[in-house]
Coordinates of C-alpha atoms in Angstrom, one line a residue:
M1 CA 42.8 -54.6 33.8
A2 CA 45.3 -52.2 32.5
A3 CA 44.2 -49.8 29.8
A4 CA 45.2 -50.6 26.3
E5 CA 48.1 -48.4 25.1
V6 CA 47.3 -46.4 22.0
S7 CA 50.0 -44.9 19.9
D8 CA 49.8 -41.3 18.9
G9 CA 48.7 -41.2 15.3
P10 CA 48.6 -38.0 13.2
E11 CA 45.0 -37.2 14.2
S12 CA 45.8 -37.8 17.9
K13 CA 48.8 -35.5 17.8
K14 CA 46.6 -32.9 16.0
R15 CA 44.1 -33.1 18.8
K16 CA 46.7 -32.8 21.5
Q17 CA 48.2 -29.8 19.8
E18 CA 44.7 -28.2 19.6
A19 CA 44.1 -29.0 23.3
Q20 CA 47.4 -27.3 24.2
E21 CA 46.4 -24.2 22.3
A22 CA 43.0 -24.3 24.0
A23 CA 44.6 -24.5 27.4
K24 CA 46.5 -21.3 26.8
C25 CA 43.2 -19.5 26.4
G26 CA 41.9 -20.4 29.8
F27 CA 38.3 -21.2 28.8
W28 CA 38.4 -23.7 26.0
D29 CA 38.4 -27.5 26.2
A30 CA 39.7 -29.8 23.6
G31 CA 36.2 -30.4 22.1
F32 CA 35.6 -26.7 21.9
A33 CA 38.9 -26.2 20.2
R34 CA 38.1 -28.8 17.5
R35 CA 34.8 -27.0 16.8
G36 CA 36.6 -23.7 16.7
T37 CA 39.2 -25.1 14.3
A38 CA 36.4 -26.1 11.8
A39 CA 34.9 -22.6 12.0
A40 CA 38.3 -21.1 11.6
K41 CA 38.7 -22.7 8.2
N42 CA 35.7 -20.5 7.1
A43 CA 37.4 -17.5 8.6
D44 CA 40.5 -18.2 6.5
N45 CA 38.4 -17.6 3.4
V46 CA 37.8 -14.0 4.7
C47 CA 41.3 -13.0 5.9
P48 CA 44.3 -14.8 7.4
L49 CA 44.3 -15.1 11.2
C50 CA 46.8 -16.4 13.6
S51 CA 45.9 -19.1 16.2
G52 CA 45.8 -16.4 18.9
C53 CA 43.2 -14.3 17.1
R54 CA 41.2 -17.4 16.2
S55 CA 40.9 -18.1 19.9
L56 CA 39.3 -14.6 20.2
L57 CA 37.1 -14.7 17.1
I58 CA 36.0 -18.3 16.6
R59 CA 33.8 -19.4 19.5
P60 CA 30.9 -21.5 18.2
A61 CA 29.9 -22.8 21.7
C62 CA 29.7 -19.4 23.3
D63 CA 26.3 -17.8 24.1
V64 CA 26.7 -14.2 22.9
N65 CA 23.8 -13.1 25.0
T66 CA 26.1 -13.4 28.1
Q67 CA 28.5 -10.9 26.6
R68 CA 26.5 -7.7 26.9
G69 CA 28.8 -5.0 28.1
T70 CA 32.0 -7.1 28.0
S71 CA 34.2 -6.6 31.1
L72 CA 37.9 -6.6 30.3
T73 CA 38.5 -8.3 33.7
D74 CA 36.4 -11.3 32.8
P75 CA 38.9 -14.0 31.9
R76 CA 36.2 -15.9 29.8
W77 CA 36.2 -13.3 27.1
V78 CA 39.8 -11.9 27.2
V79 CA 42.8 -13.2 25.3
R80 CA 46.2 -11.9 26.3
R81 CA 48.8 -11.6 23.5
S82 CA 52.4 -10.5 24.1
L83 CA 53.8 -7.6 22.1
S84 CA 56.3 -9.9 20.5
E85 CA 53.6 -12.5 19.5
V86 CA 51.4 -9.8 18.0
S87 CA 54.3 -8.3 16.1
S88 CA 55.5 -11.7 14.7
A89 CA 51.9 -12.7 13.7
A90 CA 51.4 -9.3 12.0
M91 CA 54.6 -9.8 10.0
N92 CA 53.3 -13.3 9.0
G93 CA 50.1 -11.7 7.6
C94 CA 47.5 -11.9 10.4
I95 CA 45.2 -9.0 9.6
S96 CA 43.9 -8.7 13.2
C97 CA 47.4 -8.4 14.6
N98 CA 48.2 -5.8 12.0
L99 CA 45.3 -3.7 13.2
V100 CA 46.4 -4.2 16.8
I101 CA 49.9 -2.9 15.9
A102 CA 48.2 0.1 14.1
A103 CA 46.2 0.7 17.3
Q104 CA 49.4 0.8 19.3
T105 CA 50.1 4.3 18.0
T106 CA 46.9 5.5 19.6
I107 CA 47.6 3.4 22.7
N108 CA 50.9 5.2 23.2
Q109 CA 49.0 8.5 23.5
H110 CA 47.1 7.2 26.5
I111 CA 49.8 5.6 28.6
T112 CA 52.7 7.3 30.4
A113 CA 55.1 4.3 30.6
V114 CA 55.3 3.2 27.0
D115 CA 58.5 1.3 27.8
Q116 CA 56.5 -0.9 30.2
L117 CA 54.2 -2.2 27.4
H118 CA 54.5 -5.9 27.5
S119 CA 51.2 -7.4 26.2
F120 CA 47.7 -6.6 25.0
K121 CA 44.4 -7.8 26.4
L122 CA 42.0 -8.3 23.5
A123 CA 38.2 -8.5 24.2
L124 CA 35.5 -9.0 21.6
Y125 CA 32.7 -6.6 22.4
W126 CA 29.2 -7.8 21.9
F127 CA 26.7 -4.9 21.5
G128 CA 23.5 -6.4 22.7
N129 CA 21.3 -3.6 21.4
T130 CA 22.2 -4.2 17.8
G131 CA 22.7 -7.9 18.0
V132 CA 26.2 -7.7 16.4
F133 CA 29.8 -7.5 17.5
D134 CA 30.8 -3.9 17.7
R135 CA 34.6 -3.8 18.2
I136 CA 37.7 -5.5 19.6
E137 CA 38.9 -3.6 22.6
V138 CA 42.7 -3.4 22.9
T139 CA 44.1 -2.7 26.4
P140 CA 47.9 -2.5 27.0
V141 CA 49.3 -4.3 30.1
D142 CA 52.7 -4.6 31.7
H143 CA 54.6 -7.8 32.5
M144 CA 52.5 -8.1 35.7
N145 CA 49.3 -8.0 33.7
R146 CA 48.5 -4.5 35.0
D147 CA 46.5 -2.2 32.8
L148 CA 48.5 0.7 31.4
S149 CA 45.4 2.4 30.0
L150 CA 41.7 2.7 30.9
H151 CA 40.7 3.8 27.4
G152 CA 40.1 0.4 25.8
H153 CA 37.1 1.8 23.9
L154 CA 39.5 4.3 22.2
N155 CA 42.2 1.8 21.6
G156 CA 40.3 -0.7 19.6
I157 CA 39.4 -2.2 16.2
R158 CA 35.9 -1.2 15.0
L159 CA 33.8 -4.0 13.5
T160 CA 31.2 -3.3 10.9
L161 CA 28.9 -6.1 9.7
E162 CA 29.1 -6.9 6.1
D163 CA 25.4 -7.5 5.7
G164 CA 24.8 -7.2 2.0
I165 CA 26.2 -7.8 -1.5
V166 CA 25.4 -5.4 -4.2
R167 CA 24.1 -7.4 -7.1
K168 CA 24.8 -5.1 -10.1
L169 CA 27.4 -2.4 -10.6
I170 CA 28.6 -0.2 -13.4
D171 CA 32.3 -0.8 -14.3
V172 CA 33.5 2.7 -15.3
R173 CA 36.8 1.3 -16.5
L174 CA 39.8 3.2 -15.1
N175 CA 42.1 2.6 -18.1
G176 CA 41.0 5.7 -20.0
D177 CA 38.2 8.2 -20.6
S178 CA 37.5 6.8 -24.0
Q179 CA 36.5 3.3 -22.7
Q180 CA 32.8 2.5 -22.5
P181 CA 31.4 1.6 -19.1
R182 CA 29.6 -1.7 -18.8
L183 CA 27.1 -3.4 -16.5
L184 CA 28.6 -5.9 -14.1
I185 CA 26.7 -8.8 -12.5
T186 CA 28.7 -9.3 -9.3
S187 CA 27.6 -12.9 -8.7
E188 CA 29.6 -14.0 -11.7
F189 CA 32.8 -12.7 -10.3
K190 CA 35.1 -14.1 -7.7
N191 CA 34.9 -11.2 -5.3
Q192 CA 31.1 -11.4 -5.3
G193 CA 30.5 -7.6 -5.3
K194 CA 32.8 -6.8 -2.4
N195 CA 34.5 -4.1 -4.5
S196 CA 34.6 -0.4 -3.5
Y197 CA 31.9 1.5 -5.3
V198 CA 30.4 5.0 -5.4
T199 CA 26.6 5.6 -5.4
L200 CA 24.7 8.4 -7.2
S201 CA 21.7 10.4 -5.9
H202 CA 19.9 12.2 -8.7
R203 CA 16.5 13.5 -9.6
W204 CA 14.6 11.4 -12.1
A205 CA 13.5 13.7 -14.9
S206 CA 10.2 13.6 -16.7
T207 CA 12.1 13.1 -20.0
N208 CA 13.1 9.7 -21.1
I209 CA 16.4 8.7 -19.6
I210 CA 18.5 5.6 -20.2
K211 CA 17.3 2.7 -18.1
L212 CA 18.2 -0.9 -17.5
V213 CA 15.3 -3.1 -18.8
S214 CA 15.1 -6.8 -19.6
S215 CA 15.7 -6.3 -23.3
N216 CA 19.0 -4.4 -23.0
I217 CA 20.8 -6.4 -20.2
D218 CA 23.0 -8.3 -22.5
S219 CA 24.0 -5.3 -24.5
F220 CA 24.7 -3.3 -21.3
R221 CA 27.0 -6.1 -20.1
R222 CA 29.1 -5.5 -23.2
C223 CA 29.1 -1.7 -22.9
I224 CA 26.9 1.3 -22.1
P225 CA 27.7 3.8 -24.8
L226 CA 28.9 7.1 -23.3
E227 CA 26.8 9.1 -25.8
S228 CA 23.6 7.5 -24.4
L229 CA 24.3 8.8 -20.9
S230 CA 22.7 12.0 -19.7
S231 CA 25.0 14.8 -18.5
T232 CA 24.5 13.8 -14.9
F233 CA 25.3 10.1 -15.5
L234 CA 28.3 11.1 -17.7
D235 CA 29.6 13.4 -15.0
A236 CA 29.1 10.7 -12.4
V237 CA 31.3 8.3 -14.5
R238 CA 34.0 10.9 -14.8
V239 CA 34.0 11.8 -11.1
T240 CA 34.1 8.1 -10.1
R241 CA 37.1 7.6 -12.4
A242 CA 38.8 10.7 -11.0
L243 CA 38.4 9.3 -7.5
G244 CA 40.2 6.2 -8.6
V245 CA 37.1 4.0 -7.9
R246 CA 36.2 1.5 -10.5
Y247 CA 32.5 0.8 -9.8
L248 CA 29.4 3.0 -9.7
W249 CA 25.9 2.3 -8.6
I250 CA 23.0 4.2 -10.3
D251 CA 19.4 3.1 -9.5
S252 CA 18.1 3.4 -13.1
L253 CA 21.0 1.4 -14.5
C254 CA 21.4 -1.2 -11.7
I255 CA 17.7 -2.1 -11.2
I256 CA 15.8 -3.7 -14.0
Q257 CA 13.1 -1.1 -14.4
D258 CA 10.5 -3.4 -16.1
S259 CA 10.9 -6.2 -13.5
L260 CA 8.8 -6.0 -10.4
A261 CA 10.7 -8.9 -8.8
D262 CA 14.1 -7.1 -9.3
W263 CA 12.7 -3.8 -8.1
E264 CA 11.4 -5.5 -4.9
A265 CA 14.6 -7.3 -4.3
E266 CA 16.8 -4.2 -4.8
S267 CA 14.5 -1.9 -2.8
A268 CA 14.8 -4.2 0.1
E269 CA 18.6 -3.9 -0.1
M270 CA 18.8 -0.1 -0.2
A271 CA 20.2 0.1 3.3
S272 CA 23.2 -2.1 2.6
I273 CA 23.7 -0.6 -0.9
Y274 CA 24.1 3.0 0.3
R275 CA 25.7 2.1 3.7
N276 CA 28.5 0.0 2.1
G277 CA 29.3 2.5 -0.7
V278 CA 32.5 4.5 -0.1
L279 CA 30.9 7.8 -1.2
N280 CA 27.6 9.1 -2.4
I281 CA 27.8 11.8 -5.0
A282 CA 24.7 13.9 -5.2
A283 CA 23.4 16.0 -8.1
T284 CA 22.0 18.4 -5.5
G285 CA 22.2 21.6 -7.7
S286 CA 20.8 20.0 -10.8
S287 CA 17.2 20.9 -11.8
D288 CA 16.6 17.5 -13.4
N289 CA 18.4 14.4 -14.4
G290 CA 20.0 16.0 -17.5
G291 CA 21.4 19.0 -15.8
G292 CA 24.8 17.5 -14.9
L293 CA 26.8 17.6 -11.7
F294 CA 28.7 20.8 -12.3
Q295 CA 27.0 24.1 -11.9
E296 CA 27.9 27.6 -13.0
R297 CA 29.7 29.3 -10.2
N298 CA 30.4 32.9 -9.2
T299 CA 33.6 33.2 -7.2
H300 CA 32.2 36.0 -5.2
W301 CA 29.6 33.6 -3.9
V302 CA 32.2 31.1 -2.8
T303 CA 35.1 33.1 -1.4
P304 CA 34.3 35.2 1.6
S305 CA 35.0 38.9 1.1
K306 CA 36.6 41.2 3.7
V307 CA 34.6 44.3 4.7
H308 CA 35.6 47.1 7.0
I309 CA 32.8 48.5 9.2
Q310 CA 33.2 51.8 11.1
Y311 CA 30.3 53.0 13.1
K312 CA 30.2 55.2 16.2
G313 CA 33.6 54.1 17.5
H314 CA 33.3 50.5 16.2
D315 CA 36.1 49.8 13.8
K316 CA 36.3 46.1 12.8
V317 CA 37.0 44.0 9.7
Y318 CA 34.4 41.3 8.9
S319 CA 34.2 38.3 6.6
A320 CA 31.1 38.5 4.4
S321 CA 29.5 35.5 2.7
L322 CA 26.1 34.3 1.8
D323 CA 23.9 33.5 4.8
D324 CA 22.3 30.1 5.3
L325 CA 24.4 28.4 2.7
W326 CA 23.5 24.9 3.9
G327 CA 19.8 25.5 4.1
K328 CA 19.7 27.4 0.7
Y329 CA 21.8 24.9 -1.4
I330 CA 21.4 21.6 0.5
N331 CA 18.4 21.2 2.8
R332 CA 16.0 23.1 0.6
A333 CA 17.4 21.8 -2.7
T334 CA 14.8 20.1 -4.9
L335 CA 16.8 16.8 -4.8
N336 CA 16.8 16.7 -1.0
R337 CA 13.0 17.2 -1.0
R338 CA 12.6 13.8 -2.7
A339 CA 11.5 10.9 -0.4
W340 CA 13.8 8.3 -1.8
V341 CA 16.9 10.6 -1.6
L342 CA 16.5 11.2 2.2
Q343 CA 17.5 7.6 3.1
E344 CA 20.2 7.7 0.4
R345 CA 21.7 10.7 2.1
L346 CA 21.3 9.4 5.7
L347 CA 22.5 5.8 5.0
S348 CA 25.6 6.6 3.0
P349 CA 28.7 7.2 5.1
R350 CA 29.7 10.4 3.3
T351 CA 28.1 12.6 0.6
L352 CA 29.7 15.0 -1.9
H353 CA 27.0 17.5 -2.9
F354 CA 27.5 19.2 -6.3
A355 CA 25.8 22.6 -6.1
P356 CA 26.9 26.2 -6.9
Q357 CA 29.9 25.1 -4.8
L358 CA 31.0 21.7 -3.5
F359 CA 29.5 20.7 -0.1
W360 CA 30.8 17.8 2.1
E361 CA 28.6 15.9 4.5
C362 CA 29.7 13.0 6.7
R363 CA 29.0 11.9 10.3
T364 CA 31.5 14.2 11.8
L365 CA 31.8 17.2 9.4
Q366 CA 29.6 19.4 7.3
A367 CA 31.7 21.7 5.1
C368 CA 31.8 23.6 1.8
E369 CA 34.3 25.6 -0.2
T370 CA 33.4 28.8 1.7
Y371 CA 33.9 27.0 5.1
P372 CA 36.3 24.1 4.4
E373 CA 36.9 23.5 8.1
G374 CA 33.2 23.2 8.9
M375 CA 30.0 25.2 8.7
P376 CA 29.5 28.0 11.3
S377 CA 27.9 26.8 14.5
R378 CA 25.0 29.2 13.9
D379 CA 24.0 27.0 11.0
D380 CA 23.4 23.9 13.2
L381 CA 19.6 24.5 12.6
S382 CA 18.2 25.2 9.1
E383 CA 15.1 27.3 8.8
E384 CA 12.3 25.8 6.7
L385 CA 10.1 27.9 4.4
D386 CA 7.2 27.5 6.8
G387 CA 9.3 29.1 9.6
S388 CA 10.1 25.9 11.4
E389 CA 13.6 24.7 12.1
S390 CA 15.3 21.4 11.3
P391 CA 18.8 20.0 12.0
M392 CA 21.4 20.9 9.4
S393 CA 22.2 17.3 9.0
L394 CA 21.0 14.0 10.4
K395 CA 23.8 11.9 9.0
N396 CA 25.2 11.1 12.5
W397 CA 21.9 9.5 13.6
Y398 CA 23.7 6.2 14.3
E399 CA 26.5 7.8 16.4
E400 CA 24.1 10.0 18.3
F401 CA 21.3 7.5 18.6
K402 CA 18.5 8.7 21.0
G403 CA 16.1 5.8 20.8
T404 CA 12.8 6.5 19.1
E405 CA 13.5 10.2 19.1
S406 CA 16.0 9.6 16.4
W407 CA 13.2 8.0 14.3
V408 CA 10.9 11.0 15.0
D409 CA 13.6 13.4 13.8
V410 CA 13.9 11.4 10.6
I411 CA 10.1 11.3 10.0
R412 CA 9.8 15.0 10.5
S413 CA 12.3 15.6 7.7
Y414 CA 10.7 12.8 5.6
G415 CA 7.3 14.4 5.8
R416 CA 8.6 17.4 3.9
C417 CA 9.8 15.2 1.1
S418 CA 7.6 14.5 -1.9
I419 CA 7.2 11.1 -3.6
T420 CA 5.9 10.3 -7.1
V421 CA 4.1 7.0 -6.2
A422 CA 2.1 7.5 -3.0
S423 CA 2.2 3.8 -2.1
D424 CA 6.0 4.0 -2.0
R425 CA 6.0 6.2 1.1
L426 CA 6.9 3.3 3.4
V427 CA 9.1 1.5 0.9
A428 CA 11.3 4.6 0.4
I429 CA 12.2 4.7 4.1
A430 CA 12.4 0.9 4.6
G431 CA 16.2 1.0 4.6
L432 CA 16.4 3.4 7.5
A433 CA 13.8 1.3 9.4
Q434 CA 15.9 -1.8 8.9
S435 CA 19.0 0.0 10.1
L436 CA 17.2 1.3 13.2
Q437 CA 15.5 -1.9 14.1
P438 CA 18.5 -3.6 15.8
L439 CA 19.3 -0.5 17.7
L440 CA 15.7 -0.2 19.0
N441 CA 15.3 -3.9 19.5
D442 CA 11.6 -3.3 18.7
E443 CA 9.0 -4.4 16.2
Y444 CA 8.5 -2.1 13.3
L445 CA 4.8 -1.4 12.4
A446 CA 4.2 0.5 9.2
G447 CA 6.2 3.6 10.2
L448 CA 5.7 3.2 14.0
W449 CA 7.4 1.1 16.7
K450 CA 5.5 -1.3 18.9
T451 CA 7.0 -0.3 22.3
D452 CA 5.7 3.3 21.9
L453 CA 2.0 2.3 21.5
P454 CA -0.3 4.1 22.1
Y455 CA 1.9 7.2 22.5
N456 CA 2.7 7.3 18.8
L457 CA -0.9 7.3 17.6
V458 CA -1.6 11.0 18.2
W459 CA 0.2 12.3 15.1
S460 CA -1.2 15.1 13.0
I461 CA -0.2 16.9 9.8
Y462 CA 0.1 20.6 9.1
N463 CA 1.2 23.0 6.4
I464 CA 0.1 20.5 3.8
D465 CA 1.2 20.9 0.2
G466 CA -1.1 19.3 -2.3
E467 CA -4.3 17.4 -2.0
V468 CA -4.5 14.9 0.9
Q469 CA -5.8 11.4 0.1
L470 CA -6.1 8.2 2.2
L471 CA -4.3 5.2 0.9
D472 CA -6.1 1.9 0.6
N473 CA -5.9 -0.2 3.8
S474 CA -4.1 -2.9 1.9
L475 CA -1.2 -0.6 1.5
C476 CA -1.0 1.1 4.9
P477 CA -3.2 1.1 8.1
S478 CA -5.1 4.3 8.8
W479 CA -3.4 4.5 12.2
S480 CA 0.0 5.2 10.7
W481 CA 1.2 8.6 9.5
A482 CA 2.1 6.9 6.2
A483 CA -1.6 6.3 5.4
L484 CA -2.0 9.8 4.0
A485 CA -0.9 10.7 0.5
Y486 CA 0.2 14.3 -0.1
T487 CA 3.0 16.2 -1.8
S488 CA 4.7 17.3 1.5
A489 CA 3.6 18.3 5.0
A490 CA 4.8 18.9 8.5
I491 CA 4.2 15.8 10.7
E492 CA 3.8 16.7 14.3
D493 CA 3.2 14.9 17.6
L494 CA 4.8 11.7 16.3
L495 CA 5.5 10.7 19.9
V496 CA 4.4 11.9 23.3
S497 CA 7.6 12.5 25.2
A498 CA 8.1 10.6 28.4
D499 CA 8.1 13.7 30.7
C500 CA 4.6 14.7 29.4
R501 CA 2.9 11.3 29.9
V502 CA 0.3 10.9 32.6
K503 CA -1.5 7.7 31.9
T504 CA -3.0 5.6 29.1
L505 CA -6.8 5.1 28.6
V506 CA -6.6 2.0 26.4
S507 CA -4.9 -1.4 26.5
V508 CA -3.1 -2.7 23.4
L509 CA -4.3 -6.2 23.0
D510 CA -2.7 -7.1 19.6
V511 CA -1.1 -5.4 16.6
Y512 CA 0.1 -6.7 13.3
A513 CA 1.6 -5.4 10.2
E514 CA 2.1 -7.9 7.4
P515 CA 5.2 -7.5 5.3
L516 CA 4.9 -7.0 1.5
G517 CA 7.1 -9.6 -0.2
S518 CA 10.6 -9.6 1.3
N519 CA 10.4 -6.0 2.4
P520 CA 9.5 -5.8 6.2
S521 CA 8.9 -2.1 6.2
S522 CA 5.8 -1.9 4.0
A523 CA 2.6 -3.2 5.6
S524 CA -0.7 -4.6 4.2
R525 CA -3.7 -6.1 6.0
S526 CA -2.5 -4.5 9.2
Y527 CA -4.6 -4.1 12.3
L528 CA -4.5 -2.7 15.8
Q529 CA -6.7 -4.2 18.5
L530 CA -7.4 -2.1 21.6
M531 CA -9.6 -2.2 24.6
G532 CA -11.1 1.1 25.7
K533 CA -14.2 3.2 25.9
I534 CA -15.7 4.4 22.7
G535 CA -18.5 6.9 22.2
R536 CA -20.5 8.6 19.4
V537 CA -19.8 12.2 18.5
F538 CA -21.8 14.2 16.0
S539 CA -21.4 17.9 15.3
L540 CA -17.6 17.9 15.7
A541 CA -17.4 16.4 12.2
N542 CA -18.9 19.4 10.6
T543 CA -15.7 21.4 10.5
D544 CA -12.1 21.4 11.7
R545 CA -12.6 23.7 14.7
E546 CA -11.7 24.5 18.2
G547 CA -13.8 25.0 21.3
E548 CA -13.7 28.1 23.6
W549 CA -10.5 30.1 24.0
I550 CA -10.0 30.4 27.8
D551 CA -6.8 31.7 29.5
G552 CA -4.7 31.1 26.4
H553 CA -5.9 27.6 25.7
W554 CA -8.7 25.9 23.6
S555 CA -11.2 23.8 25.5
F556 CA -10.9 21.2 22.7
E557 CA -9.4 20.9 19.2
T558 CA -10.2 18.7 16.3
H559 CA -8.0 17.6 13.4
V560 CA -9.7 15.7 10.6
D561 CA -7.1 13.9 8.4
L562 CA -8.9 14.4 5.1
G563 CA -10.9 17.5 5.8
S564 CA -14.5 17.7 7.2
S565 CA -16.1 17.2 3.8
S566 CA -15.0 13.5 3.7
I567 CA -16.8 12.6 7.0
D568 CA -20.4 11.5 7.6
D569 CA -21.0 12.9 11.0
E570 CA -23.6 10.1 11.8
S571 CA -20.8 7.5 11.8
L572 CA -18.2 9.3 13.8
Y573 CA -16.8 7.8 17.0
C574 CA -14.3 8.8 19.6
L575 CA -11.8 6.7 21.4
P576 CA -9.8 8.3 24.3
L577 CA -6.2 7.1 24.1
L578 CA -4.1 8.8 26.8
I579 CA -3.7 11.7 29.1
R580 CA -0.6 14.0 28.9
K581 CA 0.6 17.4 29.9
Q582 CA 0.6 19.8 27.0
N583 CA 4.3 20.6 27.5
P584 CA 7.0 19.5 29.9
G585 CA 8.5 21.7 32.6
P586 CA 7.6 23.3 35.9
K587 CA 5.0 25.6 34.4
D588 CA 1.4 24.6 35.1
W589 CA 0.5 23.4 31.6
P590 CA -3.0 22.1 30.8
T591 CA -3.7 18.4 30.9
I592 CA -4.9 17.0 27.6
A593 CA -6.8 13.9 26.7
D594 CA -5.8 12.7 23.3
C595 CA -8.6 10.8 21.4
L596 CA -8.8 9.1 18.0
L597 CA -11.7 10.0 15.8
L598 CA -12.9 6.8 14.1
K599 CA -15.3 5.7 11.4
R600 CA -16.8 2.3 11.1
F601 CA -14.9 0.0 8.8
K602 CA -17.8 -2.4 8.5
P603 CA -21.5 -1.7 9.4
G604 CA -22.4 -3.4 12.7
A605 CA -18.9 -4.6 13.5
S606 CA -16.4 -3.3 16.1
E607 CA -14.0 -2.5 13.3
Y608 CA -12.9 1.1 12.5
T609 CA -10.5 3.3 10.6
R610 CA -8.9 6.5 11.8
V611 CA -10.3 9.8 10.4
G612 CA -8.7 12.3 12.8
L613 CA -7.8 13.4 16.2
L614 CA -9.6 15.1 19.1
K615 CA -7.7 16.9 21.9
V616 CA -9.7 17.7 25.0
S617 CA -8.5 20.0 27.8
L618 CA -9.4 18.3 31.1
D619 CA -8.8 21.6 33.0
L620 CA -11.7 23.2 31.1
E621 CA -14.3 20.6 31.5
D622 CA -17.1 23.1 32.1
A623 CA -16.6 24.6 28.7
L624 CA -16.8 21.3 26.8
P625 CA -19.9 20.5 24.6
P626 CA -22.2 17.9 26.2
E627 CA -21.4 15.3 23.6
I628 CA -17.8 15.1 24.6
R629 CA -18.0 15.9 28.3
W630 CA -18.0 12.1 29.0
I631 CA -14.3 12.0 27.9
A632 CA -13.3 14.2 30.9
E633 CA -15.4 12.0 33.2
Y634 CA -13.9 8.8 31.9
A635 CA -10.4 10.3 32.1
R636 CA -10.9 10.9 35.8
S637 CA -12.2 7.4 36.4
E638 CA -10.1 4.2 36.7
G639 CA -12.0 2.7 33.7
C640 CA -14.8 0.4 34.8
S641 CA -14.7 -2.9 33.0
E642 CA -18.3 -2.8 32.0
D643 CA -17.6 0.4 30.0
L644 CA -14.8 -1.1 28.0
V645 CA -15.0 -2.7 24.6
T646 CA -12.6 -4.4 22.3
L647 CA -12.2 -2.9 18.9
T648 CA -10.0 -3.3 15.8
I649 CA -8.6 -0.4 13.8
Y650 CA -7.5 -1.0 10.2

C-alpha cells in the first residue's frame, strides 16, 4: 500500500527548515533542533543570537560531562562560521558574533596570513572543575579548514556565570548633587537588579549610624536624606556619581538590620554581591565609619623625591619614597583587619582604597599614586607586626588557583582579622568558601575540606591577641580552626603538604557538617567519626610544654587550645592521626607523629572534643615519657585491628 501523501503545512515546513539548519551543524537531528529552538526562545530574553550561535549555545540534549577539556578538532562540539556570515549576523545584532568580530583584532596578532582568514571555528568550553562554561574559543581557519592559529584560548570570549541578583540597591541619582538618594527594591523593576553598581567596604563605628530597619523601609524608598548620612556614606555617594555609576550597595543600608531572615538571606549572597559589583570602594584610611573617604595628604609622602648620593666613588641619583607603602596603609590598616572585609576585598574584581593616597587593587595590578604603574617587586610580600610575611594581595586567587593551598593562604590572612560576633567567624568567610567549592569539587566542612582529612586536623594557633574561648559545639565543631574565638591570631599547620606526608594512622569513617539555614558555610551539630588507637595521657595536661631538646629538636611538643588551666588531666586522651616529615627537602628532617588531644564529650561514651595537639618525634623515642611511648610503637606498627576503636569527635 502506498503511503498517504501529506501536504506541507506551516508546521511541517518549519520542521523541515529546522532540520536543514540542524544538518549544517553536523551533530543535530531534527528532534534535537526542535528542543534547541524552544530553549533558544529563552535565550532571546537574554540577548539576540543568530541561528548559527544558537547551534553553539543551545544544546539541551548534550551531556556536559563529556565536554571536559574541549578539543577543537572534535566535530561534535565545534561550529564553523564563515567570516561573511559572522559579519552579517553581527550587523543584524547578534551579540555573540559581535564579540567574535571584536576578537578578530586579537586573532590577527597571532596569524601571519591575515588575508587567508576565511572562517572561524567556535567551541564552547566546559570547565569541569567549576561545573560551568568558561569561554567560547575562537580559532581562525582558511578556506581548506586549516587552523591559522594555535592560540584559541587567547582568541576567545570569556563567559562569567550570572549567579545572583542583588535584592536592594541605593539609587544615588545621577541628575544632580542636590538630589536625595533612595532605596531601590530591584525585584520591582524590569531589569531585576542587573544594573552596574559599586560596593562600599567600611568600618562599623561604635556610634549610632544610619541603618535600614523594618520601620524606615518605606521612607528610605522615597528618599534617604543626605544630611542623615555619615561622612563616609556621603563621600561614597559622591564617588559613585563621579564614576557615572547610578547604584551603590552599602551593607547597613541594603540589609534590614532588625530582620534575622533578611540578614541570613543577604549574608548567603555576599559572594555574588561583591563579585558582580563593578568596583569596591574602601574607606581604608578612615578610623571609623564617620571619618570619610578622603584623608589629609602630604605631597611629600606621595611624590617620590630625587636624592643625590655620593660616597667613596659612588655617585648616583635615587628616588626616595616611604618604604612598605602597601603594608603600612593597606594590609595593616584597621579596616583590612576586619573579618568581614577580607572576603569583600577578595571577591570584588577591583578595589579603590582611600588612604593617605589612592591605592588600586585588582587581579593583575596593585598600584598607588606613588607607583602608578605598579608596586615595586620587593613589596610582593608584606611584613606583619609579628615578623611573619604575607602576600601583598590575594585578589588573584581565582586566576592563580593552587587547590587547597589557595584556601590555606586565605585562612592565614583571615586568622589575623578580628570579628565582633565570635559566632560569625564562619559566616564572614562563607562567600569565599562558596566561590572555591566548584574549583575544588569538594565538600566544605566548617572551614575545612573533606578530601584533605585528616591532614587538615593538625592546625594550631600562635601569637594570640585577646582571650581564647571555645565556641559552643552547636556553632562549630571543635576539630575546626573556627571553633576558637579570639581577637586575632596566626593559624599554622592548616594542611600538611603532600611532600611531607608519610602515612595516616586513622581511617575517616564519616564526617558531617549541618548547614545553618540557607548558608552552607556555617556548621552546627557537626561530627567526625574516625577509627584509630586512643590512649590516656595524664601529666601532659599540666602545662603547655616540650620534652627534651636533643640535636636541635624537641622530643615532643604539646599545644593546648585554651591553655592548660582549662583541662582536667584525668580526662585527657590522645589519638595519633598521621606521620609526616617535619619539613620537605633532601635534608634529614625528623619524622613526627601528629596526635589530637581529646576530652570526653559524654561520660562513658566514645565521644570526644578536641582540646589540643601533641607532636611526637619518632626519631627520639628513647627520650619520650613512658605515658606516650606507646605512640611511637603504634606508629611503627601496621595497626592491629584489636587495638582500634571507633570514636566520634564533636
